[in-house]
Amino acid sequence: MTTAGFRYWAKPENPLPEARDFPYVVDDAQWAGKYGYGSVLEQRVEALRRQDPNRKHLGGLSPERRHAAMTALNGTTDGQGLRAELPGGAVVGHSGNGCRVTAWRALYGDVAGWYAANTLVGNLGGIRRQRVAAEPEFAAAVREWSACMREHGFPYRTPREARDAFLGGKGAPDRAREVRVAVQEARCAHDSGLAAVAQRLDHHHDRELRREHRTAVERVERLRAAALPRARAVLGR
């Protein structure tokens, strides 16, 4: 980016290590007692987004320079691009040039193979969660969880319904209530068996998907392993 005439600041992949993802149900009462459903962490993420030096830098450029900067970073549509076929047959693509692709090529060498495999593997998590949610055993465990929550005065049908009541920018949440509901969600997750069912089904479908897409999974792992010495060398400089 510097060679192209622009500035660029590297950002940590996970700027908030305390943030956690609970794809099925909050099952950690201690975490819930501190963060509720994470509304306070959402606010921190938004603050970091506003303070992002790249965002500020781009905002200070003219429209023409901003377009040029984004083109330098993400590449152009000219020439041969990168291609990835997702489970189900959908095809996505990316420019075959630009600084982002230059970095991929420096790290992984086989940039086309990396993009195809990494994009596919990156979509497996969403498919895994869909398969878990479609399991009759999971649905039965959610009903047990919901009954547990009702017994404690929180009439939510699903963990998503409870979470959506406090997240998503719907005004300032009731912080004390958010914590109470999240803590009870975690307790009911264990008392109802939902946490154990979700974990077991998640591991099962993870193994299934990794077996179904073994070629892509193994390629990603191989290219990542080979890239580590190169990444360490870059950071060392």
Tab-separated table of C-alpha atoms in Angstrom:
chain	number	residue	atom	x	y	z
A	1	MET	CA	0.000	0.000	0.000
A	2	THR	CA	2.896	2.320	0.717
A	3	THR	CA	4.321	1.634	-2.742
A	4	ALA	CA	0.898	2.440	-4.213
A	5	GLY	CA	0.957	5.786	-2.414
A	6	PHE	CA	-1.317	5.038	0.532
A	7	ARG	CA	-1.039	4.333	4.243
A	8	TYR	CA	-2.317	1.164	5.860
A	9	TRP	CA	-2.378	0.073	9.509
A	10	ALA	CA	-2.394	-3.596	10.460
A	11	LYS	CA	-5.142	-4.523	12.926
A	12	PRO	CA	-5.282	-7.433	15.385
A	13	GLU	CA	-7.515	-10.267	14.243
A	14	ASN	CA	-9.255	-10.320	17.630
A	15	PRO	CA	-9.110	-6.864	19.244
A	16	LEU	CA	-11.325	-7.992	22.154
A	17	PRO	CA	-10.049	-11.352	23.458
A	18	GLU	CA	-12.768	-11.346	26.133
A	19	ALA	CA	-15.487	-11.506	23.465
A	20	ARG	CA	-16.882	-14.985	22.937
A	21	ASP	CA	-19.191	-16.620	20.444
A	22	PHE	CA	-22.039	-18.767	21.757
A	23	PRO	CA	-23.660	-20.063	18.556
A	24	TYR	CA	-26.329	-22.162	20.273
A	25	VAL	CA	-26.743	-20.996	23.855
A	26	VAL	CA	-24.759	-19.050	26.448
A	27	ASP	CA	-23.371	-21.819	28.650
A	28	ASP	CA	-20.838	-19.967	30.821
A	29	ALA	CA	-22.580	-18.399	33.828
A	30	GLN	CA	-19.377	-16.695	35.005
A	31	TRP	CA	-18.898	-14.959	31.644
A	32	ALA	CA	-22.588	-14.052	31.541
A	33	GLY	CA	-22.351	-12.570	35.034
A	34	LYS	CA	-19.661	-10.208	33.784
A	35	TYR	CA	-20.827	-9.420	30.237
A	36	GLY	CA	-24.477	-10.477	30.019
A	37	TYR	CA	-25.039	-11.132	26.333
A	38	GLY	CA	-22.132	-8.898	25.385
A	39	SER	CA	-23.859	-5.564	24.767
A	40	VAL	CA	-20.984	-3.749	26.469
A	41	LEU	CA	-18.569	-5.583	24.176
A	42	GLU	CA	-20.632	-4.573	21.141
A	43	GLN	CA	-20.188	-0.967	22.231
A	44	ARG	CA	-16.424	-1.448	22.529
A	45	VAL	CA	-16.284	-2.998	19.063
A	46	GLU	CA	-18.188	-0.027	17.635
A	47	ALA	CA	-15.802	2.367	19.382
A	48	LEU	CA	-12.820	0.528	17.907
A	49	ARG	CA	-14.451	0.681	14.474
A	50	ARG	CA	-14.867	4.451	14.757
A	51	GLN	CA	-11.244	4.814	15.888
A	52	ASP	CA	-9.873	2.577	13.116
A	53	PRO	CA	-6.993	4.551	11.539
A	54	ASN	CA	-7.687	3.002	8.130
A	55	ARG	CA	-11.304	4.190	8.298
A	56	LYS	CA	-10.181	7.675	9.325
A	57	HIS	CA	-7.532	7.762	6.602
A	58	LEU	CA	-9.983	6.741	3.877
A	59	GLY	CA	-12.561	9.213	5.173
A	60	GLY	CA	-10.070	12.024	4.757
A	61	LEU	CA	-9.376	11.264	1.092
A	62	SER	CA	-11.177	12.672	-1.914
A	63	PRO	CA	-13.658	10.278	-3.596
A	64	GLU	CA	-11.166	9.663	-6.383
A	65	ARG	CA	-8.290	8.909	-4.016
A	66	ARG	CA	-10.542	6.747	-1.839
A	67	HIS	CA	-11.508	4.679	-4.883
A	68	ALA	CA	-7.852	4.386	-5.859
A	69	ALA	CA	-6.926	3.242	-2.348
A	70	MET	CA	-9.615	0.550	-2.301
A	71	THR	CA	-8.532	-0.599	-5.753
A	72	ALA	CA	-4.918	-0.807	-4.603
A	73	LEU	CA	-5.986	-2.896	-1.607
A	74	ASN	CA	-8.574	-5.183	-3.194
A	75	GLY	CA	-7.436	-5.223	-6.816
A	76	THR	CA	-9.199	-4.645	-10.105
A	77	THR	CA	-11.682	-6.735	-12.043
A	78	ASP	CA	-9.325	-6.912	-15.015
A	79	GLY	CA	-7.641	-10.194	-15.862
A	80	GLN	CA	-7.950	-13.611	-14.261
A	81	GLY	CA	-9.526	-13.531	-10.803
A	82	LEU	CA	-9.654	-16.011	-7.954
A	83	ARG	CA	-12.560	-18.429	-7.687
A	84	ALA	CA	-14.066	-20.574	-4.941
A	85	GLU	CA	-16.964	-23.016	-5.148
A	86	LEU	CA	-18.943	-23.232	-1.924
A	87	PRO	CA	-20.849	-26.245	-0.598
A	88	GLY	CA	-24.111	-26.310	-2.509
A	89	GLY	CA	-22.531	-25.104	-5.756
A	90	ALA	CA	-22.480	-21.313	-5.342
A	91	VAL	CA	-19.362	-19.656	-6.752
A	92	VAL	CA	-17.674	-16.561	-5.316
A	93	GLY	CA	-14.652	-14.702	-6.566
A	94	HIS	CA	-11.982	-12.145	-5.782
A	95	SER	CA	-9.683	-10.036	-7.884
A	96	GLY	CA	-6.437	-11.751	-8.799
A	97	ASN	CA	-4.353	-8.667	-8.037
A	98	GLY	CA	-4.039	-5.916	-5.442
A	99	CYS	CA	-2.148	-5.669	-2.163
A	100	ARG	CA	-4.329	-8.181	-0.342
A	101	VAL	CA	-3.637	-10.838	-2.975
A	102	THR	CA	0.039	-9.897	-3.013
A	103	ALA	CA	0.167	-10.611	0.721
A	104	TRP	CA	-1.652	-13.946	0.288
A	105	ARG	CA	0.784	-14.939	-2.427
A	106	ALA	CA	3.776	-14.039	-0.252
A	107	LEU	CA	2.433	-16.128	2.618
A	108	TYR	CA	0.819	-19.088	0.898
A	109	GLY	CA	2.450	-19.248	-2.533
A	110	ASP	CA	-0.467	-21.024	-4.191
A	111	VAL	CA	-2.837	-18.075	-3.927
A	112	ALA	CA	-5.555	-19.602	-6.117
A	113	GLY	CA	-5.515	-22.833	-4.131
A	114	TRP	CA	-5.489	-20.917	-0.845
A	115	TYR	CA	-8.434	-18.729	-1.793
A	116	ALA	CA	-10.533	-21.639	-3.048
A	117	ALA	CA	-9.868	-23.881	-0.054
A	118	ASN	CA	-9.923	-21.206	2.663
A	119	THR	CA	-13.160	-19.681	1.390
A	120	LEU	CA	-14.867	-23.061	1.335
A	121	VAL	CA	-13.596	-24.025	4.790
A	122	GLY	CA	-14.598	-20.621	6.146
A	123	ASN	CA	-18.212	-21.374	5.209
A	124	LEU	CA	-18.346	-24.722	6.994
A	125	GLY	CA	-19.063	-23.177	10.402
A	126	GLY	CA	-22.367	-21.728	9.244
A	127	ILE	CA	-23.368	-25.013	7.630
A	128	ARG	CA	-22.438	-26.894	10.803
A	129	ARG	CA	-24.640	-24.654	12.913
A	130	GLN	CA	-27.546	-25.080	10.487
A	131	ARG	CA	-27.239	-28.856	10.674
A	132	VAL	CA	-27.149	-28.796	14.460
A	133	ALA	CA	-30.234	-26.563	14.615
A	134	ALA	CA	-32.099	-28.938	12.275
A	135	GLU	CA	-31.580	-31.942	14.564
A	136	PRO	CA	-34.774	-33.094	16.367
A	137	GLU	CA	-32.689	-33.742	19.477
A	138	PHE	CA	-31.522	-30.142	19.483
A	139	ALA	CA	-35.093	-28.849	19.084
A	140	ALA	CA	-36.241	-31.018	21.991
A	141	ALA	CA	-33.403	-29.692	24.171
A	142	VAL	CA	-34.363	-26.098	23.290
A	143	ARG	CA	-37.920	-26.793	24.449
A	144	GLU	CA	-36.550	-28.103	27.745
A	145	TRP	CA	-34.386	-24.995	28.040
A	146	SER	CA	-37.387	-22.756	27.344
A	147	ALA	CA	-39.418	-24.513	30.043
A	148	CYS	CA	-36.558	-23.949	32.500
A	149	MET	CA	-36.414	-20.259	31.620
A	150	ARG	CA	-40.189	-19.866	32.082
A	151	GLU	CA	-39.928	-21.406	35.516
A	152	HIS	CA	-37.569	-18.583	36.475
A	153	GLY	CA	-39.742	-15.825	35.018
A	154	PHE	CA	-38.117	-15.417	31.610
A	155	PRO	CA	-40.577	-16.591	28.903
A	156	TYR	CA	-38.208	-16.926	25.956
A	157	ARG	CA	-38.821	-19.650	23.391
A	158	THR	CA	-35.223	-19.856	22.159
A	159	PRO	CA	-31.769	-18.578	23.173
A	160	ARG	CA	-31.758	-16.414	20.050
A	161	GLU	CA	-34.975	-14.723	21.151
A	162	ALA	CA	-33.444	-13.952	24.545
A	163	ARG	CA	-30.235	-12.638	23.012
A	164	ASP	CA	-32.038	-10.472	20.450
A	165	ALA	CA	-33.844	-8.700	23.276
A	166	PHE	CA	-30.557	-7.124	24.360
A	167	LEU	CA	-28.300	-7.015	21.289
A	168	GLY	CA	-28.489	-5.390	17.884
A	169	GLY	CA	-28.637	-1.692	18.674
A	170	LYS	CA	-32.269	-1.541	19.865
A	171	GLY	CA	-31.561	1.322	22.237
A	172	ALA	CA	-29.650	1.113	25.493
A	173	PRO	CA	-30.303	-2.320	27.036
A	174	ASP	CA	-31.313	-2.788	30.666
A	175	ARG	CA	-27.860	-3.876	31.807
A	176	ALA	CA	-28.986	-5.454	35.096
A	177	ARG	CA	-31.758	-7.444	33.411
A	178	GLU	CA	-29.428	-8.479	30.587
A	179	VAL	CA	-27.046	-10.016	33.109
A	180	ARG	CA	-29.853	-11.749	35.028
A	181	VAL	CA	-31.325	-13.290	31.876
A	182	ALA	CA	-27.936	-14.349	30.484
A	183	VAL	CA	-26.884	-15.962	33.754
A	184	GLN	CA	-30.170	-17.853	33.966
A	185	GLU	CA	-29.776	-18.886	30.312
A	186	ALA	CA	-26.412	-20.442	31.157
A	187	ARG	CA	-27.826	-22.247	34.191
A	188	CYS	CA	-30.795	-23.556	32.212
A	189	ALA	CA	-28.441	-24.577	29.396
A	190	HIS	CA	-26.858	-27.055	31.777
A	191	ASP	CA	-29.962	-28.006	33.781
A	192	SER	CA	-31.971	-28.750	30.616
A	193	GLY	CA	-29.140	-30.615	28.899
A	194	LEU	CA	-29.086	-28.170	25.974
A	195	ALA	CA	-25.414	-27.290	26.464
A	196	ALA	CA	-24.353	-30.951	26.359
A	197	VAL	CA	-26.585	-31.761	23.377
A	198	ALA	CA	-25.358	-28.749	21.414
A	199	GLN	CA	-21.713	-29.556	22.108
A	200	ARG	CA	-22.103	-33.203	21.119
A	201	LEU	CA	-24.000	-32.434	17.901
A	202	ASP	CA	-21.564	-29.652	17.015
A	203	HIS	CA	-18.595	-32.018	17.320
A	204	HIS	CA	-20.433	-34.654	15.298
A	205	HIS	CA	-21.251	-32.343	12.394
A	206	ASP	CA	-17.789	-30.789	12.517
A	207	ARG	CA	-16.267	-34.227	11.965
A	208	GLU	CA	-18.776	-34.966	9.208
A	209	LEU	CA	-18.099	-31.740	7.339
A	210	ARG	CA	-14.342	-32.074	7.655
A	211	ARG	CA	-14.619	-35.553	6.191
A	212	GLU	CA	-16.921	-34.389	3.373
A	213	HIS	CA	-14.493	-31.595	2.461
A	214	ARG	CA	-11.263	-33.301	3.436
A	215	THR	CA	-9.306	-32.086	0.402
A	216	ALA	CA	-10.006	-28.417	1.143
A	217	VAL	CA	-9.454	-28.815	4.909
A	218	GLU	CA	-6.126	-30.544	4.415
A	219	ARG	CA	-5.017	-27.950	1.850
A	220	VAL	CA	-5.776	-25.089	4.237
A	221	GLU	CA	-3.918	-26.789	7.089
A	222	ARG	CA	-0.932	-27.552	4.856
A	223	LEU	CA	-0.711	-24.011	3.434
A	224	ARG	CA	-1.100	-22.451	6.890
A	225	ALA	CA	1.663	-24.612	8.311
A	226	ALA	CA	3.965	-23.712	5.431
A	227	ALA	CA	3.137	-20.010	5.859
A	228	LEU	CA	4.090	-19.824	9.542
A	229	PRO	CA	7.869	-19.444	9.021
A	230	ARG	CA	7.239	-16.742	6.414
A	231	ALA	CA	4.844	-14.910	8.744
A	232	ARG	CA	7.317	-15.078	11.628
A	233	ALA	CA	10.035	-13.712	9.365
A	234	VAL	CA	7.835	-10.782	8.339
A	235	LEU	CA	6.952	-9.977	11.944
A	236	GLY	CA	10.590	-10.333	12.938
A	237	ARG	CA	11.520	-7.600	10.487
